[in-house]
Coordinates of N, CA and C in Angstrom, one line a residue:
Q1 N 44.8 11.6 16.8 CA 45.0 10.7 15.7 C 45.0 11.5 14.4
V2 N 46.1 11.6 13.8 CA 46.3 12.5 12.6 C 46.1 11.7 11.3
Q3 N 45.3 12.3 10.4 CA 45.1 11.7 9.1 C 45.2 12.8 8.0
L4 N 45.8 12.5 6.9 CA 45.8 13.3 5.7 C 45.1 12.7 4.6
V5 N 44.2 13.5 3.9 CA 43.4 13.0 2.9 C 43.5 13.9 1.7
E6 N 44.0 13.4 0.5 CA 44.1 14.1 -0.7 C 42.9 14.0 -1.5
S7 N 42.7 15.0 -2.4 CA 41.6 15.0 -3.4 C 42.0 15.9 -4.5
G8 N 41.3 15.8 -5.6 CA 41.4 16.7 -6.8 C 42.1 16.1 -8.0
G9 N 42.6 14.8 -7.9 CA 43.2 14.2 -9.0 C 42.2 13.8 -10.0
G10 N 42.7 13.4 -11.2 CA 41.8 13.0 -12.3 C 42.5 13.0 -13.6
L11 N 41.7 12.9 -14.7 CA 42.2 12.9 -16.0 C 42.1 14.3 -16.6
V12 N 43.2 14.8 -17.2 CA 43.2 16.1 -17.8 C 44.1 16.1 -19.1
Q13 N 43.7 16.9 -20.0 CA 44.5 17.0 -21.3 C 45.7 17.9 -21.1
P14 N 46.8 17.6 -21.9 CA 48.0 18.5 -21.8 C 47.6 19.9 -22.0
G15 N 48.3 20.7 -21.1 CA 48.0 22.2 -21.1 C 46.9 22.6 -20.1
G16 N 46.2 21.6 -19.6 CA 45.1 21.8 -18.6 C 45.6 22.1 -17.2
S17 N 44.7 22.2 -16.3 CA 45.0 22.6 -14.9 C 44.2 21.7 -13.9
L18 N 44.8 21.4 -12.8 CA 44.1 20.8 -11.7 C 44.6 21.4 -10.4
R19 N 43.7 21.4 -9.4 CA 44.1 21.8 -8.0 C 43.9 20.6 -7.1
L20 N 45.0 20.2 -6.4 CA 44.9 19.2 -5.4 C 44.8 19.8 -4.1
S21 N 44.0 19.1 -3.2 CA 43.8 19.5 -1.8 C 44.2 18.4 -0.9
C22 N 44.7 18.8 0.3 CA 45.1 17.8 1.3 C 44.5 18.4 2.6
V23 N 43.6 17.7 3.2 CA 43.0 18.1 4.5 C 43.5 17.2 5.6
R24 N 43.9 17.9 6.7 CA 44.4 17.2 7.9 C 43.3 17.2 9.0
S25 N 43.2 16.1 9.6 CA 42.3 15.9 10.8 C 43.1 15.4 11.9
G26 N 42.5 15.6 13.1 CA 43.2 15.1 14.4 C 43.9 16.3 15.0
S27 N 44.2 16.1 16.3 CA 44.8 17.1 17.1 C 46.3 17.1 16.9
I28 N 47.0 18.2 16.9 CA 48.4 18.3 16.8 C 49.0 19.4 17.7
A29 N 50.3 19.3 17.9 CA 51.0 20.4 18.6 C 51.6 21.4 17.6
T30 N 52.4 21.0 16.7 CA 53.0 21.9 15.7 C 53.2 21.1 14.4
I31 N 53.3 21.9 13.3 CA 53.6 21.3 12.0 C 55.0 21.9 11.6
N32 N 55.9 21.1 11.2 CA 57.2 21.5 10.7 C 57.1 21.7 9.2
D33 N 57.8 20.8 8.5 CA 57.8 20.9 7.1 C 56.5 20.2 6.5
M34 N 56.2 20.6 5.3 CA 55.1 20.0 4.6 C 55.3 20.1 3.1
G35 N 54.7 19.3 2.3 CA 54.8 19.4 0.8 C 54.1 18.3 0.1
W36 N 54.3 18.3 -1.2 CA 53.7 17.3 -2.1 C 54.8 16.5 -2.8
Y37 N 54.7 15.2 -2.8 CA 55.5 14.3 -3.5 C 54.7 13.7 -4.7
R38 N 55.4 13.2 -5.7 CA 54.8 12.4 -6.7 C 55.6 11.2 -7.1
Q39 N 55.0 10.2 -7.6 CA 55.7 9.0 -8.0 C 55.0 8.4 -9.3
A40 N 55.7 8.4 -10.4 CA 55.3 7.8 -11.6 C 55.7 6.4 -11.7
P41 N 55.0 5.5 -12.5 CA 55.4 4.1 -12.7 C 56.9 4.0 -13.1
G42 N 57.6 3.2 -12.4 CA 59.0 3.0 -12.8 C 60.0 4.1 -12.3
K43 N 59.5 5.1 -11.7 CA 60.3 6.2 -11.2 C 60.4 6.3 -9.7
E44 N 61.4 7.0 -9.2 CA 61.5 7.2 -7.8 C 60.5 8.3 -7.3
R45 N 60.1 8.3 -6.1 CA 59.3 9.3 -5.6 C 60.1 10.6 -5.5
E46 N 59.5 11.7 -5.9 CA 60.2 13.0 -5.9 C 59.4 14.1 -5.2
L47 N 60.1 15.0 -4.5 CA 59.5 16.1 -3.9 C 59.3 17.2 -4.9
V48 N 58.0 17.6 -5.2 CA 57.7 18.6 -6.2 C 57.5 20.0 -5.6
A49 N 57.0 20.1 -4.4 CA 56.8 21.3 -3.8 C 56.9 21.2 -2.3
H50 N 57.5 22.2 -1.6 CA 57.9 22.1 -0.2 C 57.7 23.4 0.5
I51 N 57.2 23.4 1.7 CA 57.2 24.5 2.6 C 57.9 24.1 3.8
N52 N 59.0 24.8 4.2 CA 59.7 24.4 5.3 C 59.2 25.0 6.6
S53 N 59.8 24.8 7.7 CA 59.3 25.2 9.0 C 59.1 26.7 9.3
V54 N 59.8 27.5 8.5 CA 59.7 28.9 8.6 C 59.0 29.5 7.4
G55 N 58.3 28.7 6.6 CA 57.5 29.2 5.5 C 58.2 29.4 4.2
Y56 N 59.4 29.0 4.0 CA 60.1 29.1 2.8 C 59.6 28.0 1.8
I57 N 59.3 28.4 0.6 CA 58.7 27.6 -0.4 C 59.8 27.3 -1.5
S58 N 59.8 26.0 -1.9 CA 60.7 25.6 -3.0 C 60.0 24.6 -3.9
Y59 N 60.5 24.5 -5.1 CA 59.9 23.6 -6.1 C 61.0 22.8 -6.8
A60 N 60.6 21.6 -7.3 CA 61.4 20.9 -8.2 C 61.6 21.7 -9.5
D61 N 62.7 21.6 -10.1 CA 63.0 22.3 -11.4 C 61.9 21.9 -12.5
S62 N 61.5 20.7 -12.5 CA 60.6 20.3 -13.5 C 59.2 20.9 -13.4
V63 N 58.8 21.5 -12.3 CA 57.5 22.1 -12.1 C 57.6 23.6 -11.9
K64 N 58.7 24.2 -11.7 CA 58.8 25.7 -11.5 C 58.1 26.5 -12.5
G65 N 57.4 27.4 -12.1 CA 56.6 28.3 -13.0 C 55.3 27.7 -13.4
R66 N 55.0 26.5 -13.1 CA 53.7 25.9 -13.4 C 52.9 25.5 -12.2
F67 N 53.6 25.0 -11.1 CA 52.9 24.6 -9.9 C 53.0 25.6 -8.8
T68 N 52.0 25.7 -8.0 CA 52.0 26.6 -6.8 C 51.5 25.9 -5.6
I69 N 52.3 25.8 -4.5 CA 51.8 25.3 -3.3 C 51.3 26.4 -2.3
S70 N 50.3 26.2 -1.6 CA 49.7 27.1 -0.7 C 49.0 26.4 0.4
R71 N 48.7 27.1 1.5 CA 48.0 26.5 2.6 C 47.0 27.5 3.2
D72 N 46.0 26.9 3.8 CA 44.9 27.7 4.5 C 44.9 27.0 5.9
N73 N 45.5 27.7 6.9 CA 45.7 27.2 8.2 C 44.3 27.0 8.9
A74 N 43.4 27.9 8.6 CA 42.1 27.9 9.2 C 41.3 26.7 8.8
K75 N 41.6 26.2 7.6 CA 40.9 25.0 7.1 C 41.7 23.7 7.2
N76 N 42.9 23.8 7.8 CA 43.8 22.7 7.9 C 44.1 22.0 6.6
T77 N 44.3 22.8 5.6 CA 44.4 22.4 4.2 C 45.6 22.9 3.5
V78 N 46.3 22.1 2.7 CA 47.3 22.5 1.8 C 46.9 22.2 0.4
Y79 N 47.3 23.1 -0.5 CA 46.9 22.9 -1.9 C 48.1 22.8 -2.8
L80 N 47.9 22.2 -4.0 CA 48.8 22.3 -5.1 C 48.1 22.6 -6.4
Q81 N 48.3 23.9 -6.8 CA 47.7 24.3 -8.1 C 48.7 23.9 -9.2
M82 N 48.2 23.2 -10.2 CA 49.0 22.7 -11.3 C 48.5 23.2 -12.6
N83 N 49.3 24.0 -13.3 CA 48.9 24.6 -14.5 C 49.8 24.1 -15.6
S84 N 49.4 24.3 -16.9 CA 50.2 23.9 -18.0 C 50.7 22.4 -17.9
L85 N 49.8 21.5 -17.6 CA 50.2 20.2 -17.3 C 50.7 19.5 -18.5
K86 N 51.7 18.6 -18.3 CA 52.4 17.8 -19.4 C 52.2 16.4 -19.1
S87 N 52.4 15.5 -20.1 CA 52.2 14.1 -19.9 C 53.2 13.6 -18.9
E88 N 54.3 14.2 -18.8 CA 55.3 13.7 -17.8 C 54.9 14.1 -16.4
D89 N 53.9 14.8 -16.2 CA 53.4 15.1 -14.8 C 52.5 14.0 -14.3
T90 N 52.2 13.0 -15.2 CA 51.3 11.9 -14.8 C 52.0 11.1 -13.6
A91 N 51.3 11.0 -12.5 CA 51.9 10.3 -11.3 C 50.8 10.2 -10.3
M92 N 51.1 9.4 -9.2 CA 50.4 9.5 -8.0 C 51.0 10.6 -7.2
Y93 N 50.1 11.5 -6.7 CA 50.6 12.6 -5.9 C 50.2 12.4 -4.4
Y94 N 51.2 12.6 -3.5 CA 51.1 12.4 -2.1 C 51.3 13.6 -1.3
C95 N 50.4 13.8 -0.3 CA 50.6 14.9 0.7 C 51.4 14.4 1.8
W96 N 52.4 15.2 2.2 CA 53.3 14.9 3.3 C 53.4 16.0 4.3
Q97 N 53.4 15.7 5.6 CA 53.6 16.7 6.6 C 54.4 16.1 7.8
N98 N 55.3 16.9 8.3 CA 56.1 16.5 9.5 C 55.5 17.2 10.7
I99 N 55.0 16.4 11.6 CA 54.2 16.9 12.7 C 54.6 16.4 14.1
R100 N 54.6 17.3 15.0 CA 54.6 16.9 16.4 C 53.2 16.9 16.9
V101 N 52.7 15.7 17.3 CA 51.3 15.6 17.8 C 51.1 16.0 19.2
S102 N 52.2 16.0 20.0 CA 52.1 16.4 21.4 C 53.3 17.2 21.8
S103 N 53.0 18.2 22.6 CA 54.1 19.1 23.2 C 54.9 18.4 24.2
L104 N 54.5 17.2 24.6 CA 55.2 16.4 25.7 C 56.4 15.7 25.1
T105 N 56.5 15.6 23.8 CA 57.6 14.8 23.2 C 58.4 15.7 22.3
R106 N 59.7 15.5 22.1 CA 60.6 16.2 21.2 C 60.5 15.7 19.8
N107 N 59.9 14.5 19.6 CA 59.9 13.8 18.3 C 58.8 14.2 17.5
A108 N 59.1 14.5 16.2 CA 58.1 14.7 15.2 C 58.0 13.5 14.3
M109 N 56.9 13.3 13.6 CA 56.7 12.2 12.8 C 56.2 12.6 11.4
D110 N 56.6 11.8 10.4 CA 56.1 12.0 9.0 C 54.7 11.4 8.8
Y111 N 53.8 12.2 8.3 CA 52.5 11.7 8.0 C 52.2 11.8 6.5
W112 N 51.6 10.8 5.9 CA 51.4 10.7 4.5 C 49.9 10.4 4.2
G113 N 49.4 11.0 3.1 CA 48.1 10.7 2.6 C 48.3 9.4 1.7
K114 N 47.1 8.9 1.3 CA 47.2 7.7 0.5 C 47.4 8.0 -1.0
G115 N 47.3 9.2 -1.4 CA 47.6 9.6 -2.7 C 46.4 9.9 -3.6
T116 N 46.6 10.7 -4.6 CA 45.5 11.0 -5.6 C 46.2 10.9 -6.9
L117 N 45.6 10.3 -7.9 CA 46.2 10.0 -9.2 C 45.9 11.1 -10.2
V118 N 46.9 11.6 -10.8 CA 46.8 12.6 -11.8 C 47.3 12.0 -13.1
T119 N 46.4 12.0 -14.2 CA 46.8 11.5 -15.5 C 46.6 12.6 -16.5
V120 N 47.7 12.9 -17.2 CA 47.7 13.9 -18.2 C 47.8 13.2 -19.6
S121 N 46.8 13.3 -20.4 CA 46.8 12.5 -21.7 C 45.8 13.1 -22.6
S122 N 46.1 13.0 -23.9 CA 45.1 13.5 -24.9 C 44.0 12.4 -25.2

């Protein structure tokens, strides 16, 4: 039974930094893609940072040079380091992973955390 739990959100001033964490529990077979999404009020959900199945990392243009995604496989954890935060970064941030939970099936499933709220304001 796979579960993703985010933490690290909160209130920060413009120009500040936060590090989000996503911890996975439960047994799995393989992890394919993973990343961080965000959704602001009245906006569509957008992918801000992505690691594909072979480890290639990409970012949304709006966060390039400011955000860094990383993972610690030993801790079953993926991070999002956010620097030079702007008011437009205010959103609910969601951890996402595409996972095969069993080697007996060809199908992978998308798993989502419940989100952690980031508010950037003076």
